Structures are given as C-alpha cells and as structure tokens.
Amino acid sequence: MAGFAKDKSGEGRNDDAIYAVAIAMAESGCDRLAVHTNLPTDPDPGTKDLGAWQINERWYPEVHGHDAGIVTAENWQDMGWAARKAYAIGNDGTGRGWASWAAWHLGTYQQYLGQARDAVYRVWQ
C-alpha cells in the first residue's frame, strides 16, 4: 500500500502518501477487494464503495466508467489503478483534497497516521 501511495504522490510529498495510506487503512483495512453497500435513501438508490479507498460509484462515476463504461474486477481491485483514481479525486482542483473521504471527515484516519508514516518512510528509504 505504501509503495502505491508513494508512486502516486511524487517525491517530496510525504504527507500525501501518509494520508493516502491512513485513509485506506481506515476505509477498508487496505483491502483491495472491499465492497461496502450503502442503503438507499429517498430518492437516492443504494450505491457501492469499492476497493482499498472505497471510491463511491455515485459521486465518482468517472472513476467507475473506466474501460467501456463499466467497473470490472480487473480495474477497481487493482491497487495501482485504485491509487491513481484516489489521487485524482484528492487532487481534482476543488481544494477538498482528502476531505472527500468519510474517514477524513470523521477523523478515523488519524489513528492510523503513525503506522502509515512508518510504512511510507520504509518505502522511501
């Protein structure tokens, strides 16, 4: 996980890589196969959050429209693909950064910052 985060964050952007890993730990336990089904709320149908970063199919349809307009196991379960998409969302020019994730809003990522920092620094060396 830290290797994928490092590759996507670029040199000198340690904080981005650390946040990416901590968020994935909080969202899915870094499980690339994780699927969370959100219950329907009137008028919205239920949606799914997929992969290590739990990217939601409703809020980020462009992510889920990869390859012929459908999400496949070959793309969202691929850690490199998921890392690229998570970084694209986190750096989409809106200024939200990682605030697009529930783990950021709820602060649950914070408990993983130490582990994430250690993992990223190990990869960076």
PDB file of C-alpha atoms in Angstrom:
ATOM      1  CA  MET A   1       0.000   0.000   0.000  1.00  0.00           C
ATOM      2  CA  ALA A   2       2.723   2.463   0.923  1.00  0.00           C
ATOM      3  CA  GLY A   3       4.524   1.732  -2.331  1.00  0.00           C
ATOM      4  CA  PHE A   4       1.440   2.577  -4.388  1.00  0.00           C
ATOM      5  CA  ALA A   5       0.877   5.727  -2.351  1.00  0.00           C
ATOM      6  CA  LYS A   6       4.490   6.813  -2.799  1.00  0.00           C
ATOM      7  CA  ASP A   7       4.370   6.219  -6.549  1.00  0.00           C
ATOM      8  CA  LYS A   8       1.298   8.410  -6.888  1.00  0.00           C
ATOM      9  CA  SER A   9       2.280  11.197  -4.502  1.00  0.00           C
ATOM     10  CA  GLY A  10       5.617  12.066  -6.080  1.00  0.00           C
ATOM     11  CA  GLU A  11       8.913  12.898  -4.461  1.00  0.00           C
ATOM     12  CA  GLY A  12       8.767  15.358  -1.603  1.00  0.00           C
ATOM     13  CA  ARG A  13       5.064  14.846  -0.920  1.00  0.00           C
ATOM     14  CA  ASN A  14       5.341  12.573   2.090  1.00  0.00           C
ATOM     15  CA  ASP A  15       2.174  13.913   3.716  1.00  0.00           C
ATOM     16  CA  ASP A  16       0.029  12.977   0.717  1.00  0.00           C
ATOM     17  CA  ALA A  17       1.356   9.423   0.751  1.00  0.00           C
ATOM     18  CA  ILE A  18       0.871   9.147   4.522  1.00  0.00           C
ATOM     19  CA  TYR A  19      -2.699  10.429   4.314  1.00  0.00           C
ATOM     20  CA  ALA A  20      -3.464   8.079   1.423  1.00  0.00           C
ATOM     21  CA  VAL A  21      -2.306   5.046   3.393  1.00  0.00           C
ATOM     22  CA  ALA A  22      -4.046   6.137   6.618  1.00  0.00           C
ATOM     23  CA  ILE A  23      -7.308   6.734   4.754  1.00  0.00           C
ATOM     24  CA  ALA A  24      -7.146   3.334   3.049  1.00  0.00           C
ATOM     25  CA  MET A  25      -6.471   1.738   6.437  1.00  0.00           C
ATOM     26  CA  ALA A  26      -9.498   3.473   7.953  1.00  0.00           C
ATOM     27  CA  GLU A  27     -11.805   2.949   4.971  1.00  0.00           C
ATOM     28  CA  SER A  28     -11.100  -0.706   4.183  1.00  0.00           C
ATOM     29  CA  GLY A  29      -8.157  -2.012   6.187  1.00  0.00           C
ATOM     30  CA  CYS A  30      -6.249  -1.628   2.873  1.00  0.00           C
ATOM     31  CA  ASP A  31      -8.379  -4.413   1.408  1.00  0.00           C
ATOM     32  CA  ARG A  32      -8.364  -4.091  -2.373  1.00  0.00           C
ATOM     33  CA  LEU A  33     -11.427  -6.375  -2.547  1.00  0.00           C
ATOM     34  CA  ALA A  34     -13.539  -4.387  -0.069  1.00  0.00           C
ATOM     35  CA  VAL A  35     -17.122  -3.605  -1.073  1.00  0.00           C
ATOM     36  CA  HIS A  36     -19.491  -1.573   1.069  1.00  0.00           C
ATOM     37  CA  THR A  37     -23.129  -1.312   0.028  1.00  0.00           C
ATOM     38  CA  ASN A  38     -24.823   1.911   1.097  1.00  0.00           C
ATOM     39  CA  LEU A  39     -28.510   1.585   1.828  1.00  0.00           C
ATOM     40  CA  PRO A  40     -30.939   3.529  -0.343  1.00  0.00           C
ATOM     41  CA  THR A  41     -32.200   6.842   0.974  1.00  0.00           C
ATOM     42  CA  ASP A  42     -35.143   8.546  -0.662  1.00  0.00           C
ATOM     43  CA  PRO A  43     -34.758   9.473  -3.507  1.00  0.00           C
ATOM     44  CA  ASP A  44     -31.269   8.001  -3.965  1.00  0.00           C
ATOM     45  CA  PRO A  45     -30.797   4.326  -4.775  1.00  0.00           C
ATOM     46  CA  GLY A  46     -28.182   2.397  -2.835  1.00  0.00           C
ATOM     47  CA  THR A  47     -24.615   2.765  -4.030  1.00  0.00           C
ATOM     48  CA  LYS A  48     -21.376   0.876  -3.551  1.00  0.00           C
ATOM     49  CA  ASP A  49     -17.973   1.948  -2.276  1.00  0.00           C
ATOM     50  CA  LEU A  50     -15.260  -0.162  -3.854  1.00  0.00           C
ATOM     51  CA  GLY A  51     -11.655  -1.107  -3.218  1.00  0.00           C
ATOM     52  CA  ALA A  52      -8.996  -0.030  -0.763  1.00  0.00           C
ATOM     53  CA  TRP A  53     -10.057   3.623  -0.864  1.00  0.00           C
ATOM     54  CA  GLN A  54     -13.797   2.829  -1.001  1.00  0.00           C
ATOM     55  CA  ILE A  55     -14.443   5.054  -4.019  1.00  0.00           C
ATOM     56  CA  ASN A  56     -18.184   5.605  -4.381  1.00  0.00           C
ATOM     57  CA  GLU A  57     -19.808   4.825  -7.706  1.00  0.00           C
ATOM     58  CA  ARG A  58     -22.347   7.658  -7.478  1.00  0.00           C
ATOM     59  CA  TRP A  59     -20.103  10.524  -6.503  1.00  0.00           C
ATOM     60  CA  TYR A  60     -17.277   9.498  -8.785  1.00  0.00           C
ATOM     61  CA  PRO A  61     -18.895   7.947 -11.870  1.00  0.00           C
ATOM     62  CA  GLU A  62     -15.885   8.890 -13.982  1.00  0.00           C
ATOM     63  CA  VAL A  63     -13.823   6.512 -11.878  1.00  0.00           C
ATOM     64  CA  HIS A  64     -16.348   3.757 -12.288  1.00  0.00           C
ATOM     65  CA  GLY A  65     -16.675   4.429 -16.012  1.00  0.00           C
ATOM     66  CA  HIS A  66     -13.195   3.003 -16.654  1.00  0.00           C
ATOM     67  CA  ASP A  67     -12.911   0.767 -19.738  1.00  0.00           C
ATOM     68  CA  ALA A  68     -16.113   0.649 -21.758  1.00  0.00           C
ATOM     69  CA  GLY A  69     -18.205   2.323 -19.067  1.00  0.00           C
ATOM     70  CA  ILE A  70     -18.246  -0.488 -16.533  1.00  0.00           C
ATOM     71  CA  VAL A  71     -16.394  -1.297 -13.366  1.00  0.00           C
ATOM     72  CA  THR A  72     -14.603  -4.591 -13.622  1.00  0.00           C
ATOM     73  CA  ALA A  73     -12.690  -6.669 -11.112  1.00  0.00           C
ATOM     74  CA  GLU A  74      -9.638  -6.083 -13.266  1.00  0.00           C
ATOM     75  CA  ASN A  75      -9.655  -2.334 -12.626  1.00  0.00           C
ATOM     76  CA  TRP A  76     -11.081  -1.420  -9.219  1.00  0.00           C
ATOM     77  CA  GLN A  77      -9.374  -4.348  -7.500  1.00  0.00           C
ATOM     78  CA  ASP A  78      -6.017  -3.330  -8.964  1.00  0.00           C
ATOM     79  CA  MET A  79      -4.095  -1.324  -6.364  1.00  0.00           C
ATOM     80  CA  GLY A  80      -2.219   0.764  -8.924  1.00  0.00           C
ATOM     81  CA  TRP A  81      -5.455   1.735 -10.682  1.00  0.00           C
ATOM     82  CA  ALA A  82      -7.182   2.491  -7.364  1.00  0.00           C
ATOM     83  CA  ALA A  83      -4.236   4.599  -6.165  1.00  0.00           C
ATOM     84  CA  ARG A  84      -4.287   6.653  -9.386  1.00  0.00           C
ATOM     85  CA  LYS A  85      -8.026   7.264  -9.005  1.00  0.00           C
ATOM     86  CA  ALA A  86      -7.772   8.138  -5.302  1.00  0.00           C
ATOM     87  CA  TYR A  87      -5.051  10.685  -6.077  1.00  0.00           C
ATOM     88  CA  ALA A  88      -7.104  12.077  -8.962  1.00  0.00           C
ATOM     89  CA  ILE A  89     -10.046  12.617  -6.601  1.00  0.00           C
ATOM     90  CA  GLY A  90      -7.818  14.043  -3.860  1.00  0.00           C
ATOM     91  CA  ASN A  91      -6.242  16.472  -6.322  1.00  0.00           C
ATOM     92  CA  ASP A  92      -9.229  17.336  -8.519  1.00  0.00           C
ATOM     93  CA  GLY A  93      -8.754  21.092  -8.250  1.00  0.00           C
ATOM     94  CA  THR A  94     -11.699  21.680  -5.909  1.00  0.00           C
ATOM     95  CA  GLY A  95      -9.454  22.198  -2.911  1.00  0.00           C
ATOM     96  CA  ARG A  96     -11.151  19.396  -0.964  1.00  0.00           C
ATOM     97  CA  GLY A  97      -8.129  17.138  -1.021  1.00  0.00           C
ATOM     98  CA  TRP A  98      -8.669  14.084   1.153  1.00  0.00           C
ATOM     99  CA  ALA A  99     -11.865  15.611   2.608  1.00  0.00           C
ATOM    100  CA  SER A 100     -13.838  13.616   0.026  1.00  0.00           C
ATOM    101  CA  TRP A 101     -13.449  10.562   2.282  1.00  0.00           C
ATOM    102  CA  ALA A 102     -15.631   9.772   5.285  1.00  0.00           C
ATOM    103  CA  ALA A 103     -12.515   8.698   7.195  1.00  0.00           C
ATOM    104  CA  TRP A 104     -11.227  12.264   6.866  1.00  0.00           C
ATOM    105  CA  HIS A 105     -14.492  13.887   7.994  1.00  0.00           C
ATOM    106  CA  LEU A 106     -14.889  11.512  10.919  1.00  0.00           C
ATOM    107  CA  GLY A 107     -11.206  11.659  11.832  1.00  0.00           C
ATOM    108  CA  THR A 108     -10.893   7.861  11.860  1.00  0.00           C
ATOM    109  CA  TYR A 109      -7.787   8.030   9.651  1.00  0.00           C
ATOM    110  CA  GLN A 110      -5.885   9.752  12.489  1.00  0.00           C
ATOM    111  CA  GLN A 111      -5.472   6.555  14.494  1.00  0.00           C
ATOM    112  CA  TYR A 112      -3.511   5.083  11.563  1.00  0.00           C
ATOM    113  CA  LEU A 113      -1.165   8.007  10.924  1.00  0.00           C
ATOM    114  CA  GLY A 114       1.735   6.514  12.876  1.00  0.00           C
ATOM    115  CA  GLN A 115       1.557   3.180  11.066  1.00  0.00           C
ATOM    116  CA  ALA A 116       1.079   4.922   7.730  1.00  0.00           C
ATOM    117  CA  ARG A 117       4.051   7.218   8.347  1.00  0.00           C
ATOM    118  CA  ASP A 118       6.279   4.261   9.254  1.00  0.00           C
ATOM    119  CA  ALA A 119       5.213   2.352   6.138  1.00  0.00           C
ATOM    120  CA  VAL A 120       5.750   5.297   3.804  1.00  0.00           C
ATOM    121  CA  TYR A 121       9.159   6.125   5.273  1.00  0.00           C
ATOM    122  CA  ARG A 122      10.240   2.477   4.931  1.00  0.00           C
ATOM    123  CA  VAL A 123       9.340   2.583   1.232  1.00  0.00           C
ATOM    124  CA  TRP A 124      11.015   5.969   0.758  1.00  0.00           C
ATOM    125  CA  GLN A 125      14.372   4.717   2.058  1.00  0.00           C
TER     126      GLN A 125
END
